[in-house]
Amino acid sequence: MSLYEIRDLSIEFPTHLGTVHAVRNVSFDIGENECVALVGESGCGKSVTARSLIGLTEVVGGKVTSGTVTFEGENILSYNEKQWQNYRGNKAAIIFQDAMTALNPTMRIGKQIAECFTFHQNISRSEAEAKAEELLEMVGIPNPREALRRYPHEFSGGMRQRVVIAQALACRPSLLVADEPTTALDVTIQAQILRLLVDLKEKEKNSILLITHDLGVVAGMAQKIVVMYAGTIVEMGTTDEIFYHGRHHYTNGLKEASPRLDGKGKRLHTIEGMPPELINPPTGCPFADRCAHATEECREKMPEMTQVSPTHFVRCLHMAEEGGRA
C-alpha cells in the first residue's frame, strides 16, 4: 500500500538568466514501512523533489508548476501555511546533510528537541524534556540527561547527526526524508548512522525517502530505487532490479563508476560529458549527448516510460541488454 503518491511533479526556479526547470514530470510511490532511494548526480533534482514533500519548495525560491503529492487522501501541495506547520515534524520530517547548520548553535539541544513536542503536543516543558531524553537514548547518545544541556558544537559530527535524527523522530512521523545524511561523516561513522536509520525504521515502522549519490549506501538500505537525471526519472525498480538488471545506460554508468573490492589496479569508469543546462532542457532524452547508444530519434523525442516488469520502469529507446553489472 502506498503512503505517498507523487504524480507528474514539476518544479521551477526563476533566476536572472531564465527559469530553471529543476524537476520535470516526476512520478513515483513510497510504500508504508518502505525505504525508497533517489539516486543521481548532483543537480539532478533529488533534493528539490524530496523537499516538496516537506513543503520547503517555496522557502528556497522554487515553485511547483504542476503535479500532485497525495498523502492520506489529500494533495499536500494545496496546504496553507497553518496546515504545513501541523504536517511538518508531525507527519513528515527531514534529516539535513549538515547537522551543524541544521541545529541552532545558540540553543542547548534539549530545548531544540523539546520544542518539537511543545509545538505539536499539548504537554508541559518537563514532559517534553523527558521525551527528549528518551529520544537521545534511543539514537545512542551517551549520558542523555547530561547531553540535553550541551550545545551543538560540543558534539562530534556523528553525534550531531544522531541529535538531528532524534529531533526528526520526535513526533513519530510517517515519513523520514534523509537528505544525504552521511555526506560529511567518515566511513566508520557513516556505517553507524545508516545502521541506526535501518534499526529505527524497523522499530518505528515509518518510511524513508533517502537522497544519495552513493550506490553503496543504497544497496544496504533501500527496497526501491528511483534514478534521476536532469530533473526527470530515467529508471526505477526494486534494488535487485536496478543493481542486477539495470536497463538504462545512465544507471549502468553509475554502477560502473562505483569503486569495487575486486577492482584493484583498474581505473574507475567515468561518464564523459556534462549534464544538460536546465534553463533550456533538451526536447529529447536528456542523456543523449553522453550516451554511446543514442540516435537522432533519441535527441528529437523524449522517450516514454516503458514497463519491463511489474515493478521495473525504464525511460529509454535503446535499452541495455538485461543483466547490468552490479
Coordinates of C-alpha atoms in Angstrom, one line a residue:
M1 CA 0.0 0.0 0.0
S2 CA 1.3 3.4 -1.0
L3 CA 1.9 6.0 1.8
Y4 CA 2.7 8.8 -0.7
E5 CA 1.8 9.1 -4.4
I6 CA 3.8 11.6 -6.4
R7 CA 2.3 12.3 -9.8
D8 CA 3.6 14.5 -12.7
L9 CA 5.5 16.8 -10.3
S10 CA 7.3 19.7 -11.9
I11 CA 9.2 22.4 -10.1
E12 CA 10.9 25.6 -11.4
F13 CA 13.3 28.2 -10.1
P14 CA 13.2 31.7 -11.6
T15 CA 16.7 33.2 -12.0
H16 CA 18.1 36.3 -13.7
L17 CA 19.3 34.1 -16.5
G18 CA 16.0 32.4 -17.0
T19 CA 13.7 29.7 -15.5
V20 CA 15.4 26.6 -14.3
H21 CA 13.2 23.5 -14.9
A22 CA 14.7 21.6 -11.9
V23 CA 12.1 18.8 -11.7
R24 CA 10.1 17.6 -14.8
N25 CA 7.0 15.4 -14.6
V26 CA 8.3 13.1 -11.8
S27 CA 6.0 10.2 -10.6
F28 CA 6.7 7.5 -8.1
D29 CA 5.2 6.0 -4.9
I30 CA 6.5 5.5 -1.4
G31 CA 5.0 2.5 0.4
E32 CA 4.4 2.0 4.1
N33 CA 7.5 1.0 6.0
E34 CA 9.5 1.2 2.8
C35 CA 12.8 2.9 2.1
V36 CA 12.9 4.5 -1.4
A37 CA 16.2 5.9 -2.6
L38 CA 16.5 8.9 -5.0
V39 CA 19.8 8.4 -6.8
G40 CA 21.7 10.6 -9.3
E41 CA 24.4 13.2 -9.9
S42 CA 24.5 16.5 -8.1
G43 CA 21.9 18.9 -9.6
C44 CA 19.6 16.2 -11.0
G45 CA 16.7 17.3 -8.8
K46 CA 16.8 14.8 -6.0
S47 CA 16.7 17.2 -3.0
V48 CA 14.3 19.5 -4.7
T49 CA 11.9 16.6 -5.3
A50 CA 12.2 15.4 -1.7
R51 CA 11.8 18.8 -0.1
S52 CA 8.5 19.3 -1.9
L53 CA 7.2 16.5 0.4
I54 CA 8.0 18.7 3.4
G55 CA 6.7 21.9 1.9
L56 CA 10.1 23.6 1.6
T57 CA 9.9 24.3 -2.2
E58 CA 8.9 28.0 -1.9
V59 CA 11.2 28.5 1.1
V60 CA 14.2 28.0 -1.2
G61 CA 12.8 30.1 -4.0
G62 CA 11.1 27.4 -6.1
K63 CA 7.6 27.0 -7.4
V64 CA 5.6 23.8 -8.0
T65 CA 4.1 24.3 -11.5
S66 CA 2.2 21.1 -11.9
G67 CA 1.5 17.7 -10.3
T68 CA 0.2 16.3 -7.0
V69 CA 1.6 14.7 -3.9
T70 CA -1.1 12.6 -2.2
F71 CA -0.8 11.7 1.5
E72 CA -3.8 10.2 3.4
G73 CA -6.1 11.0 0.5
E74 CA -5.1 14.7 0.4
N75 CA -2.9 16.7 -2.1
I76 CA -0.5 18.2 0.4
L77 CA 0.7 20.7 -2.2
S78 CA -2.6 22.6 -1.7
Y79 CA -1.9 23.1 2.0
N80 CA -2.0 26.6 3.5
E81 CA 0.7 27.7 5.9
K82 CA -1.2 26.5 9.0
Q83 CA -1.7 23.1 7.5
W84 CA 2.0 22.8 6.6
Q85 CA 3.0 23.7 10.2
N86 CA 0.8 20.9 11.6
Y87 CA 2.2 18.5 9.0
R88 CA 5.9 19.2 9.2
G89 CA 7.5 17.3 12.0
N90 CA 4.2 15.6 12.9
K91 CA 3.5 13.7 9.7
A92 CA 6.9 14.0 7.9
A93 CA 10.3 15.2 9.0
I94 CA 13.7 15.8 7.3
I95 CA 17.3 15.0 8.2
F96 CA 19.6 17.5 6.6
Q97 CA 23.1 16.5 5.4
D98 CA 24.9 19.2 7.5
A99 CA 23.8 18.8 11.1
M100 CA 25.8 21.8 12.3
T101 CA 23.8 24.2 10.2
A102 CA 20.5 22.3 10.9
L103 CA 20.9 22.9 14.6
N104 CA 20.7 26.3 16.3
P105 CA 24.2 26.9 17.7
T106 CA 22.9 29.3 20.4
M107 CA 20.4 26.8 22.0
R108 CA 21.0 23.7 24.0
I109 CA 19.9 20.6 22.2
G110 CA 17.5 19.6 24.9
K111 CA 15.5 22.7 24.2
Q112 CA 15.6 22.2 20.4
I113 CA 14.3 18.7 20.6
A114 CA 11.7 19.6 23.3
E115 CA 10.3 22.4 21.1
C116 CA 9.0 19.7 18.7
F117 CA 6.8 18.2 21.4
T118 CA 5.6 21.5 22.8
F119 CA 4.7 22.8 19.3
H120 CA 2.8 19.7 18.2
Q121 CA 1.6 18.2 21.5
N122 CA -0.2 19.7 24.5
I123 CA 2.4 18.7 27.1
S124 CA 4.4 20.5 29.7
R125 CA 8.0 21.6 29.4
S126 CA 9.2 19.0 31.9
E127 CA 7.3 16.2 30.0
A128 CA 8.9 17.4 26.7
E129 CA 12.4 17.3 28.2
A130 CA 11.8 13.8 29.5
K131 CA 10.7 12.7 26.0
A132 CA 13.8 14.4 24.5
E133 CA 16.0 12.4 26.9
E134 CA 14.3 9.1 25.8
L135 CA 15.0 10.1 22.1
L136 CA 18.7 10.8 22.8
E137 CA 19.0 7.4 24.5
M138 CA 17.2 5.7 21.5
V139 CA 19.6 7.1 19.0
G140 CA 22.7 6.1 21.0
I141 CA 23.8 9.4 22.7
P142 CA 25.8 8.5 25.8
N143 CA 24.6 10.1 29.1
P144 CA 21.4 11.6 27.5
R145 CA 20.4 13.6 30.6
E146 CA 23.7 15.4 30.6
A147 CA 23.7 15.7 26.8
L148 CA 20.4 17.7 26.9
R149 CA 22.3 20.6 28.5
R150 CA 25.0 20.7 25.8
Y151 CA 25.3 22.9 22.7
P152 CA 25.7 21.5 19.2
H153 CA 29.4 22.5 19.0
E154 CA 30.2 20.2 22.0
F155 CA 29.3 17.1 20.0
S156 CA 31.3 15.3 17.3
G157 CA 29.9 15.2 13.7
G158 CA 28.5 11.7 14.2
M159 CA 26.8 12.6 17.5
R160 CA 25.4 15.8 16.0
Q161 CA 23.8 13.7 13.2
R162 CA 22.3 11.5 15.9
V163 CA 20.8 14.6 17.5
V164 CA 19.3 15.7 14.2
I165 CA 17.8 12.2 13.7
A166 CA 16.3 12.3 17.3
Q167 CA 14.8 15.7 16.5
A168 CA 13.3 14.4 13.3
L169 CA 11.8 11.4 15.1
A170 CA 10.3 13.4 17.9
C171 CA 6.6 13.1 16.9
R172 CA 6.9 9.7 15.3
P173 CA 6.4 10.9 11.7
S174 CA 5.1 8.6 9.0
L175 CA 7.9 9.7 6.5
L176 CA 11.5 10.5 7.2
V177 CA 13.3 12.3 4.4
A178 CA 17.1 11.7 4.7
D179 CA 18.9 14.2 2.5
E180 CA 22.4 12.7 2.1
P181 CA 22.6 12.2 5.9
T182 CA 26.2 10.8 5.9
T183 CA 27.9 13.1 3.4
A184 CA 30.0 15.0 6.0
L185 CA 31.0 11.9 8.0
D186 CA 33.9 9.5 7.8
V187 CA 33.3 5.9 6.6
T188 CA 33.1 4.3 10.0
I189 CA 30.6 6.8 11.3
Q190 CA 28.6 6.6 8.1
A191 CA 28.1 2.9 8.7
Q192 CA 26.9 3.6 12.2
I193 CA 24.4 6.2 11.1
L194 CA 23.0 4.0 8.3
R195 CA 22.6 1.1 10.7
L196 CA 20.8 3.4 13.1
L197 CA 18.4 4.5 10.4
V198 CA 17.6 0.9 9.4
D199 CA 17.1 -0.1 13.0
L200 CA 14.8 2.8 13.7
K201 CA 12.8 2.2 10.6
E202 CA 12.1 -1.3 11.7
K203 CA 11.3 -0.2 15.3
E204 CA 9.1 2.8 14.4
K205 CA 7.5 1.3 11.2
N206 CA 8.0 4.5 9.3
S207 CA 9.0 5.1 5.7
I208 CA 12.3 6.7 4.5
L209 CA 13.0 8.7 1.4
L210 CA 16.8 8.5 1.1
I211 CA 18.6 11.0 -1.2
T212 CA 22.1 10.0 -2.1
H213 CA 24.6 9.6 -4.9
D214 CA 26.3 6.7 -3.2
L215 CA 25.1 3.3 -4.6
G216 CA 26.8 1.5 -1.7
V217 CA 24.5 3.3 0.8
V218 CA 21.5 2.4 -1.4
A219 CA 22.4 -1.4 -1.5
G220 CA 22.2 -1.7 2.2
M221 CA 19.1 0.3 2.9
A222 CA 16.6 0.7 0.1
Q223 CA 13.9 -1.6 -1.2
K224 CA 13.2 0.6 -4.2
I225 CA 15.5 2.8 -6.3
V226 CA 14.5 5.8 -8.4
V227 CA 17.3 7.0 -10.7
M228 CA 17.0 10.7 -11.7
Y229 CA 18.9 12.6 -14.4
A230 CA 18.4 16.2 -15.4
G231 CA 15.3 16.7 -13.4
T232 CA 13.5 13.6 -14.7
I233 CA 13.2 9.9 -13.8
V234 CA 15.1 7.6 -16.2
E235 CA 14.7 4.3 -14.4
M236 CA 13.1 2.9 -11.3
G237 CA 12.6 -0.6 -9.8
T238 CA 13.4 -2.8 -6.8
T239 CA 17.0 -2.7 -5.6
D240 CA 17.8 -6.1 -7.1
E241 CA 16.3 -5.0 -10.5
I242 CA 18.4 -1.8 -10.6
F243 CA 21.6 -3.5 -9.4
Y244 CA 21.4 -6.7 -11.4
H245 CA 19.1 -5.9 -14.3
G246 CA 19.7 -2.2 -15.0
R247 CA 18.5 -1.3 -18.5
H248 CA 19.2 2.4 -18.7
H249 CA 22.7 3.4 -19.9
Y250 CA 22.9 6.1 -17.3
T251 CA 22.0 3.7 -14.5
N252 CA 24.7 1.3 -15.6
G253 CA 27.2 4.1 -16.0
L254 CA 26.6 5.0 -12.3
K255 CA 27.3 1.4 -11.3
E256 CA 30.4 1.2 -13.4
A257 CA 31.7 4.4 -11.8
S258 CA 31.4 2.9 -8.3
P259 CA 34.6 1.5 -6.7
R260 CA 34.7 -2.3 -6.3
L261 CA 36.6 -4.5 -3.9
D262 CA 37.7 -6.7 -6.8
G263 CA 38.8 -3.8 -9.0
K264 CA 42.4 -3.4 -7.6
G265 CA 44.6 -1.8 -10.2
K266 CA 41.8 -0.8 -12.5
R267 CA 40.8 2.7 -13.4
L268 CA 37.3 3.8 -12.4
H269 CA 34.9 4.2 -15.3
T270 CA 33.7 7.8 -15.9
I271 CA 30.6 9.1 -17.7
E272 CA 32.0 11.5 -20.3
G273 CA 30.4 14.9 -20.8
M274 CA 28.2 17.2 -18.7
P275 CA 24.5 17.2 -17.7
P276 CA 22.3 19.5 -19.9
E277 CA 21.5 23.1 -18.9
L278 CA 18.1 23.0 -17.3
I279 CA 17.3 26.6 -18.3
N280 CA 16.8 25.2 -21.8
P281 CA 16.3 21.5 -21.3
P282 CA 16.6 19.3 -24.3
T283 CA 13.4 18.2 -26.1
G284 CA 14.7 14.6 -26.4
C285 CA 16.4 12.2 -24.0
P286 CA 18.5 14.4 -21.6
F287 CA 21.2 11.7 -21.5
A288 CA 21.6 11.5 -25.3
D289 CA 24.7 13.7 -25.6
R290 CA 26.6 11.5 -23.1
C291 CA 25.2 8.1 -24.3
A292 CA 27.2 6.0 -26.8
H293 CA 24.0 4.3 -27.9
A294 CA 22.0 7.5 -28.7
T295 CA 20.5 8.1 -32.2
E296 CA 18.9 11.2 -33.8
E297 CA 15.5 9.8 -32.6
C298 CA 16.8 10.0 -29.0
R299 CA 17.7 13.7 -29.4
E300 CA 14.4 14.6 -31.0
K301 CA 11.9 12.8 -28.8
M302 CA 11.7 12.3 -25.1
P303 CA 11.2 8.5 -24.5
E304 CA 8.1 7.3 -22.8
M305 CA 8.5 5.3 -19.6
T306 CA 8.5 1.6 -20.5
Q307 CA 7.4 -1.1 -18.1
V308 CA 9.8 -4.1 -18.3
S309 CA 8.4 -5.9 -15.3
P310 CA 5.6 -5.3 -12.8
T311 CA 8.0 -3.1 -10.7
H312 CA 10.6 -2.1 -13.2
F313 CA 10.3 1.0 -15.5
V314 CA 12.8 2.5 -17.9
R315 CA 12.8 5.7 -20.0
C316 CA 15.0 4.7 -23.0
L317 CA 14.5 4.0 -26.7
H318 CA 17.5 1.7 -26.9
M319 CA 17.8 -0.1 -23.6
A320 CA 20.8 -2.1 -22.5
E321 CA 20.7 -5.8 -22.6
E322 CA 19.3 -7.3 -19.4
G323 CA 21.8 -8.0 -16.7
G324 CA 23.6 -4.7 -16.0
R325 CA 26.7 -5.4 -13.8
A326 CA 26.2 -4.8 -10.1

